Amino acid sequence: MSMTATAQWAALPDHSAEIARVREEFITAYGYEPDGVWSAPGRLNLLGEYIDFLGGSCLPMPLPYRTYVAGALRRDGVLRASSLQMPGDERTVVIRDIQPGHLKGWFTYVAGVAWAMNQEGGRDIMLPDEFGADLLINSRVPVGGGLSSSAALECSTALALLELSCPVRDECPEADATPADSDALRARLAQVCITAENKMAGAHTGGLDQTASLRCRQGHALALDCRDMSARQVPFDLSAVGLELLVIDTRAKHSLADGQYGSRRADCEESARILGVGQLVDVEDLDEATAALGNERLAARTRHVVSEIARTRAFIELLDEGPLEGVRLAVAGALLNDSHDSLRDDYEVSCEELDVAVEAARAAGAHGARMTGGGFGGSAIALVDAHAVEGVARAVAAAYAERGWEPPHFIRSLPGAPAGRLD
Ligand code: GLA
C-alpha cells in the first residue's frame, strides 16, 4: 500500500533574530545588558562513524543550527546560567568549587567547561580566580537528533567564557580571530570541551563533535585525523553541482542506546588488545585480523572500523579530486551506502527507523544514504539531486506513515557559519 504524506520541514533559524532574542532574554533574566553573544554550530558527520576514539578519520560539516550564549563578566568567581529550554531553572556555582559528580542536567555541560578550562586549559585558557560570568543560553540544535547539541552548548560556552575573561587577564587569547587564524587555540579549546563531556557529563565519547563545532568553516568539510586531531579544510559546495544533503531526523530515541556506545568502544579496545595493536586503526590485514580474533562479534566490530576508515579516506580523496559529478558522485554514494550497511550489520548501532529512512531515500533516487552520528535513533543523511529533495522527503514520510510511525523531521543541511562571536 502506498500512502501520500507531506514532509515536515524544520524551520531554519534566523541568525539576527536569534541574536536579538538571546540579548533581550538576558536583559529580562538579569536586568542589565550582556557584553556579547557567542554561538557554535551543531555538526553533520558525512562519513567516518564510530572511529574518532580509535584514531580514524572523520568528515564533519557545520549545520546552520546553533547554540547561542549571551554573556557578561562578573568579578566574584561565580558562574550563573539560565537556558530558554529550561525555564525557571537558573543555576549558580562558585567556579573554583565545581567538581565532577556534583552537578545535574544541562548545567553540567556549562559548568563542566569552566571546570575543564581550569583543569587542563593551560595558562592562557585557565580562568583567573576572580572571573565569573552570567550566561543566558538558547539551544537551536535539535536535541536528540544526533547533530551534537551538547557539543554546541559546550563550545559556545567555552568561547564565551574565554573572551569574557579578557578584562581580568594579562593577555587575551585570540579565540575569536577568524577560525583559520585561531585554529591551534580552538583545537585546545575543543580538547577542554571533550574533557568536560567525558569527565563531567560522564559520556565517554570521542572528539568528533567538539572539534567539528569549533573548527569547521563555512563551505568546507573538515577532514579530521583523530590520531592527533590534525584537521584540513576540504571545499564542500554541493549546491554548485546541483546536489543537496537531506537530513532526516527520525525523532526516534531508544532506551537500548544506554550503555551501547561504551560497549562498542569496549569491543574495539578488546579487539586491539587481542591483536596486539595500539588502536584498530593500526590493523593492516583485515582478513588476518578477523581470523585471529576468533570471535564473530569482535570480528564484525573490527570489520566495521577498518572498512569505515578506508571509506572515509576514499571519500576525502574524491573531494580532493574535484566536484562530486559523474563517476565520482556514484562512488561517493556507494561509500555512504556501504557505511550504513556496515553500521547496521557489523557494528549494530542502527535501528528500524534509521534503516527505513535510508531504504526509502535510496529507493526514491538518493545517490547514497546512511545514518549519521551515534545511531539508535537520531538522524540519517541522503545525498540527493537538489530538484529531487522534496520527492525523496515525501517518500521517506510515506514510508513512516505506512508503518504508523510519528513523522520524521526534515532538515536542510545548508552550510553553517563557524563558531564565534556574532554581534
Ligand atoms: C557520537 C560521539 C562522537 C562519535 C559519534 C559516532 O556523536 O559523541 O564522539 O563517536 O557518536 O561517530
mmCIF file of C-alpha atoms in Angstrom, residues 9 13 26 54 73 103 110 117 160 189 199 202 239 253 269 309 333 335 357 366 378 416:
data_model
loop_
_atom_site.group_PDB
_atom_site.id
_atom_site.type_symbol
_atom_site.label_atom_id
_atom_site.label_comp_id
_atom_site.label_asym_id
_atom_site.label_seq_id
_atom_site.Cartn_x
_atom_site.Cartn_y
_atom_site.Cartn_z
ATOM 1 C CA TRP A 9 10.494 20.638 7.369
ATOM 2 C CA PRO A 13 16.804 29.689 12.398
ATOM 3 C CA PHE A 26 19.498 38.108 29.019
ATOM 4 C CA LEU A 54 40.116 4.800 17.598
ATOM 5 C CA LEU A 73 31.615 39.327 33.017
ATOM 6 C CA LEU A 103 26.038 18.813 39.102
ATOM 7 C CA VAL A 110 28.172 24.603 31.099
ATOM 8 C CA MET A 117 39.296 25.075 31.319
ATOM 9 C CA ALA A 160 32.017 32.983 25.723
ATOM 10 C CA LEU A 189 39.560 24.572 23.476
ATOM 11 C CA LYS A 199 34.677 13.676 32.894
ATOM 12 C CA GLY A 202 30.318 11.126 32.049
ATOM 13 C CA SER A 239 24.904 23.379 -4.473
ATOM 14 C CA LYS A 253 15.009 7.503 20.792
ATOM 15 C CA GLU A 269 39.592 -1.942 22.732
ATOM 16 C CA ILE A 309 38.465 4.135 7.938
ATOM 17 C CA GLY A 333 27.004 7.484 -2.975
ATOM 18 C CA LEU A 335 30.594 4.773 0.076
ATOM 19 C CA ALA A 357 14.576 6.191 6.249
ATOM 20 C CA ALA A 366 19.130 9.308 -3.442
ATOM 21 C CA GLY A 378 18.830 10.398 15.704
ATOM 22 C CA GLY A 416 26.568 26.757 8.720
#
